[in-house]
GROMACS .gro file of C-alpha atoms in nm:
model
  251
    1UNK     CA    1   6.552  12.451  14.113
    2UNK     CA    2   6.356  12.557  13.810
    3UNK     CA    3   6.182  12.328  13.588
    4UNK     CA    4   5.981  12.397  13.252
    5UNK     CA    5   5.739  12.198  13.085
    6UNK     CA    6   5.423  12.237  12.848
    7UNK     CA    7   5.524  12.624  12.823
    8UNK     CA    8   5.476  12.674  13.191
    9UNK     CA    9   5.779  12.731  13.416
   10UNK     CA   10   5.768  12.620  13.789
   11UNK     CA   11   5.979  12.528  14.081
   12UNK     CA   12   6.049  12.216  14.265
   13UNK     CA   13   6.113  12.250  14.636
   14UNK     CA   14   6.433  12.077  14.747
   15UNK     CA   15   6.452  12.217  15.099
   16UNK     CA   16   6.363  11.855  15.257
   17UNK     CA   17   6.577  11.674  14.982
   18UNK     CA   18   6.829  11.545  15.255
   19UNK     CA   19   6.559  11.424  15.489
   20UNK     CA   20   6.594  11.053  15.567
   21UNK     CA   21   6.279  10.850  15.435
   22UNK     CA   22   6.193  10.478  15.495
   23UNK     CA   23   6.044  10.279  15.209
   24UNK     CA   24   5.804  10.017  15.313
   25UNK     CA   25   5.678   9.745  15.055
   26UNK     CA   26   5.334   9.691  15.157
   27UNK     CA   27   5.125   9.378  15.064
   28UNK     CA   28   4.822   9.451  14.849
   29UNK     CA   29   4.596   9.284  15.123
   30UNK     CA   30   4.744   9.525  15.399
   31UNK     CA   31   4.687   9.813  15.173
   32UNK     CA   32   4.320   9.732  15.104
   33UNK     CA   33   4.288   9.669  15.494
   34UNK     CA   34   4.434  10.010  15.571
   35UNK     CA   35   4.211  10.183  15.324
   36UNK     CA   36   3.902  10.031  15.426
   37UNK     CA   37   3.980  10.072  15.805
   38UNK     CA   38   3.726  10.206  16.046
   39UNK     CA   39   3.998  10.376  16.246
   40UNK     CA   40   3.924  10.756  16.281
   41UNK     CA   41   4.124  11.003  16.071
   42UNK     CA   42   4.286  11.149  16.373
   43UNK     CA   43   4.426  10.807  16.502
   44UNK     CA   44   4.724  10.607  16.364
   45UNK     CA   45   4.622  10.319  16.152
   46UNK     CA   46   4.937  10.134  16.254
   47UNK     CA   47   5.232  10.138  16.493
   48UNK     CA   48   5.604  10.028  16.450
   49UNK     CA   49   5.778   9.888  16.739
   50UNK     CA   50   6.149   9.884  16.735
   51UNK     CA   51   6.325   9.611  16.958
   52UNK     CA   52   6.695   9.658  17.046
   53UNK     CA   53   6.926   9.386  17.140
   54UNK     CA   54   7.132   9.529  17.427
   55UNK     CA   55   7.399   9.255  17.409
   56UNK     CA   56   7.500   9.311  17.050
   57UNK     CA   57   7.853   9.471  17.055
   58UNK     CA   58   7.825   9.602  16.688
   59UNK     CA   59   7.609   9.887  16.650
   60UNK     CA   60   7.633   9.839  16.268
   61UNK     CA   61   7.497   9.499  16.289
   62UNK     CA   62   7.141   9.494  16.108
   63UNK     CA   63   7.026   9.242  16.354
   64UNK     CA   64   7.048   9.482  16.641
   65UNK     CA   65   6.732   9.624  16.568
   66UNK     CA   66   6.396   9.428  16.503
   67UNK     CA   67   6.110   9.603  16.357
   68UNK     CA   68   5.739   9.495  16.399
   69UNK     CA   69   5.433   9.669  16.275
   70UNK     CA   70   5.099   9.621  16.445
   71UNK     CA   71   4.776   9.715  16.262
   72UNK     CA   72   4.480   9.916  16.446
   73UNK     CA   73   4.115   9.837  16.397
   74UNK     CA   74   3.917   9.541  16.481
   75UNK     CA   75   3.756   9.486  16.135
   76UNK     CA   76   4.051   9.333  15.952
   77UNK     CA   77   3.898   8.995  15.927
   78UNK     CA   78   4.161   8.731  15.855
   79UNK     CA   79   4.423   8.981  15.774
   80UNK     CA   80   4.710   8.939  16.003
   81UNK     CA   81   4.737   9.223  16.260
   82UNK     CA   82   5.130   9.181  16.316
   83UNK     CA   83   5.401   9.181  16.056
   84UNK     CA   84   5.760   9.174  16.075
   85UNK     CA   85   5.958   9.424  15.886
   86UNK     CA   86   6.295   9.319  15.737
   87UNK     CA   87   6.524   9.608  15.679
   88UNK     CA   88   6.768   9.671  15.382
   89UNK     CA   89   7.015   9.938  15.333
   90UNK     CA   90   7.149   9.820  15.015
   91UNK     CA   91   6.917   9.989  14.768
   92UNK     CA   92   6.926  10.215  14.454
   93UNK     CA   93   6.933  10.583  14.528
   94UNK     CA   94   6.582  10.694  14.531
   95UNK     CA   95   6.402  11.019  14.644
   96UNK     CA   96   6.031  11.064  14.723
   97UNK     CA   97   5.844  11.352  14.561
   98UNK     CA   98   5.487  11.496  14.617
   99UNK     CA   99   5.268  11.726  14.424
  100UNK     CA  100   5.005  11.954  14.588
  101UNK     CA  101   4.810  12.192  14.359
  102UNK     CA  102   5.086  12.195  14.087
  103UNK     CA  103   5.351  12.258  14.348
  104UNK     CA  104   5.621  11.968  14.330
  105UNK     CA  105   5.822  11.895  14.661
  106UNK     CA  106   6.114  11.648  14.726
  107UNK     CA  107   5.988  11.493  15.075
  108UNK     CA  108   6.319  11.322  15.128
  109UNK     CA  109   6.583  11.059  15.031
  110UNK     CA  110   6.529  10.704  15.092
  111UNK     CA  111   6.766  10.553  15.333
  112UNK     CA  112   6.620  10.230  15.451
  113UNK     CA  113   6.377   9.967  15.274
  114UNK     CA  114   6.132   9.730  15.462
  115UNK     CA  115   5.987   9.412  15.340
  116UNK     CA  116   5.689   9.307  15.530
  117UNK     CA  117   5.607   8.952  15.609
  118UNK     CA  118   5.345   8.792  15.870
  119UNK     CA  119   5.492   8.774  16.205
  120UNK     CA  120   5.504   8.426  16.368
  121UNK     CA  121   5.219   8.527  16.617
  122UNK     CA  122   4.987   8.584  16.309
  123UNK     CA  123   5.068   8.263  16.115
  124UNK     CA  124   4.729   8.118  16.181
  125UNK     CA  125   4.529   8.397  16.061
  126UNK     CA  126   4.767   8.444  15.751
  127UNK     CA  127   4.699   8.069  15.685
  128UNK     CA  128   4.320   8.131  15.700
  129UNK     CA  129   4.365   8.427  15.466
  130UNK     CA  130   4.553   8.205  15.204
  131UNK     CA  131   4.308   7.939  15.215
  132UNK     CA  132   4.013   8.180  15.162
  133UNK     CA  133   4.192   8.325  14.865
  134UNK     CA  134   4.267   7.986  14.722
  135UNK     CA  135   3.893   7.881  14.761
  136UNK     CA  136   3.765   8.209  14.584
  137UNK     CA  137   3.991   8.149  14.292
  138UNK     CA  138   3.874   7.786  14.240
  139UNK     CA  139   3.516   7.896  14.278
  140UNK     CA  140   3.352   7.913  13.932
  141UNK     CA  141   3.080   8.163  13.917
  142UNK     CA  142   2.761   8.029  13.738
  143UNK     CA  143   2.457   8.221  13.625
  144UNK     CA  144   2.121   8.069  13.524
  145UNK     CA  145   1.925   8.309  13.300
  146UNK     CA  146   1.557   8.233  13.206
  147UNK     CA  147   1.484   8.323  12.853
  148UNK     CA  148   1.119   8.401  12.789
  149UNK     CA  149   0.917   8.445  12.464
  150UNK     CA  150   1.155   8.286  12.266
  151UNK     CA  151   1.039   8.072  11.962
  152UNK     CA  152   1.155   7.715  11.935
  153UNK     CA  153   1.443   7.639  11.669
  154UNK     CA  154   1.285   7.447  11.381
  155UNK     CA  155   1.493   7.268  11.157
  156UNK     CA  156   1.468   7.385  10.796
  157UNK     CA  157   1.254   7.178  10.569
  158UNK     CA  158   1.529   7.148  10.312
  159UNK     CA  159   1.777   6.970  10.563
  160UNK     CA  160   1.519   6.746  10.692
  161UNK     CA  161   1.429   6.615  10.363
  162UNK     CA  162   1.795   6.572  10.278
  163UNK     CA  163   1.855   6.359  10.571
  164UNK     CA  164   1.563   6.148  10.509
  165UNK     CA  165   1.654   6.118  10.154
  166UNK     CA  166   2.011   5.987  10.258
  167UNK     CA  167   1.848   5.719  10.489
  168UNK     CA  168   1.625   5.596  10.230
  169UNK     CA  169   1.923   5.534   9.972
  170UNK     CA  170   2.124   5.352  10.240
  171UNK     CA  171   1.851   5.124  10.334
  172UNK     CA  172   1.774   5.060   9.974
  173UNK     CA  173   2.146   4.963   9.894
  174UNK     CA  174   2.166   4.747  10.197
  175UNK     CA  175   1.834   4.564  10.083
  176UNK     CA  176   1.980   4.478   9.747
  177UNK     CA  177   2.310   4.323   9.880
  178UNK     CA  178   2.199   3.957   9.971
  179UNK     CA  179   2.473   3.732  10.071
  180UNK     CA  180   2.563   3.450   9.824
  181UNK     CA  181   2.680   3.118   9.895
  182UNK     CA  182   3.031   3.114  10.016
  183UNK     CA  183   3.166   2.871   9.780
  184UNK     CA  184   3.017   3.052   9.493
  185UNK     CA  185   3.164   3.375   9.613
  186UNK     CA  186   3.529   3.221   9.658
  187UNK     CA  187   3.505   3.117   9.280
  188UNK     CA  188   3.382   3.478   9.181
  189UNK     CA  189   3.673   3.616   9.405
  190UNK     CA  190   3.944   3.408   9.236
  191UNK     CA  191   3.813   3.518   8.889
  192UNK     CA  192   3.826   3.879   9.004
  193UNK     CA  193   4.198   3.842   9.102
  194UNK     CA  194   4.257   3.682   8.788
  195UNK     CA  195   4.177   4.006   8.600
  196UNK     CA  196   4.384   4.212   8.829
  197UNK     CA  197   4.606   4.121   9.127
  198UNK     CA  198   4.500   4.408   9.360
  199UNK     CA  199   4.150   4.522   9.473
  200UNK     CA  200   4.033   4.763   9.751
  201UNK     CA  201   3.741   4.674   9.979
  202UNK     CA  202   3.530   4.940   9.814
  203UNK     CA  203   3.584   4.793   9.469
  204UNK     CA  204   3.492   4.445   9.553
  205UNK     CA  205   3.176   4.545   9.740
  206UNK     CA  206   3.061   4.741   9.448
  207UNK     CA  207   3.177   4.484   9.188
  208UNK     CA  208   3.018   4.183   9.381
  209UNK     CA  209   2.720   4.364   9.525
  210UNK     CA  210   2.783   4.184   9.854
  211UNK     CA  211   2.748   4.318  10.229
  212UNK     CA  212   3.068   4.480  10.335
  213UNK     CA  213   3.100   4.271  10.652
  214UNK     CA  214   3.058   3.957  10.448
  215UNK     CA  215   3.348   4.071  10.204
  216UNK     CA  216   3.580   4.142  10.509
  217UNK     CA  217   3.522   3.800  10.631
  218UNK     CA  218   3.616   3.649  10.280
  219UNK     CA  219   3.903   3.891  10.238
  220UNK     CA  220   4.041   3.793  10.585
  221UNK     CA  221   4.063   3.413  10.491
  222UNK     CA  222   4.157   3.454  10.110
  223UNK     CA  223   4.395   3.756  10.103
  224UNK     CA  224   4.647   3.973  10.252
  225UNK     CA  225   4.627   4.359  10.327
  226UNK     CA  226   4.897   4.579  10.180
  227UNK     CA  227   4.996   4.819  10.455
  228UNK     CA  228   5.269   5.000  10.238
  229UNK     CA  229   5.423   5.027   9.897
  230UNK     CA  230   5.279   5.104   9.565
  231UNK     CA  231   4.962   4.897   9.648
  232UNK     CA  232   4.896   5.038   9.986
  233UNK     CA  233   4.535   4.995  10.088
  234UNK     CA  234   4.450   4.710   9.853
  235UNK     CA  235   4.423   4.331   9.890
  236UNK     CA  236   4.581   4.045   9.692
  237UNK     CA  237   4.555   3.681   9.715
  238UNK     CA  238   4.757   3.463   9.968
  239UNK     CA  239   5.034   3.278   9.802
  240UNK     CA  240   4.870   2.919   9.839
  241UNK     CA  241   4.546   3.080   9.680
  242UNK     CA  242   4.756   3.226   9.388
  243UNK     CA  243   4.912   2.893   9.300
  244UNK     CA  244   4.546   2.711   9.308
  245UNK     CA  245   4.401   3.005   9.085
  246UNK     CA  246   4.693   2.947   8.844
  247UNK     CA  247   4.647   2.571   8.824
  248UNK     CA  248   4.271   2.608   8.786
  249UNK     CA  249   4.332   2.860   8.486
  250UNK     CA  250   4.602   2.630   8.340
  251UNK     CA  251   4.363   2.331   8.346
   0.00000   0.00000   0.00000
C-alpha cells in the first residue's frame, strides 16, 4: 500500500497485517521496573504462564484459560513479581504499527487485550508498595538556605516618624478626656438628646470629650441602640427617660 506525505512517497508493509497480536495494559510501576531491570538483554524479562482447566466442557469459555505473568530479576524492590492477566476479546478493532528507518510496518491485528493486576501471592509486596507511594506523596520537601552577606532591612525614616507621630496624637487625646461625675454627665446627655433624638457613639464622644468606654456604659443604661431602619447605628433615649426629659423641659 502506497502512502504519500510531505512531498515524499513511501510504502506501508502489510504482509503481517493479519497476524494475531496481544495487547497488554502494563501499570507504570511495572513498566519502570522492566526498563531498569538488570536482566541481560539476551534473557527474557518476564514469562507468561497459561493454566488450562481440563474439566471445563466449553472451549469458548474465557475462564478455561488463566494467564499469569512472572517478572524476572531480583532487584525489583517491593514491586510484585507475579501478576494475574485478565483477558478480554471485546475490544475496538486495532492494529499495531512500527517504524524503522522511515519504513512503516503493520505488525499485526490485536485479538486479545489483557489487564494486569497483582496476583494474590503478591498482595503483601503490593501493599508495601502502596504504603511507600502514599508516604512519598505526603512528605513535604523542605529546604534550608543560608543567606550570607545580606544587609538587614531598616525601616524608612519617614514611616517610623509617621508611626511615632500617630502614637503621640492618640496619647494626647486620651489624656484630655477626663471622666466627669456620672450625675453631671447624665444631665448633659439629656440636654443633647433634647437637641436631636439620635446620636452615634462617635458623635457623643466628640461632643462631650469623654472616654469612649465611659460613654458606652452611660449609653447602655440610658439609651437603646437602633439596629435597623433610617436611624441604624445610632442611639436614642429609652422611653422612660424621654418622658422624664420632657417633664424637666416643661417645668
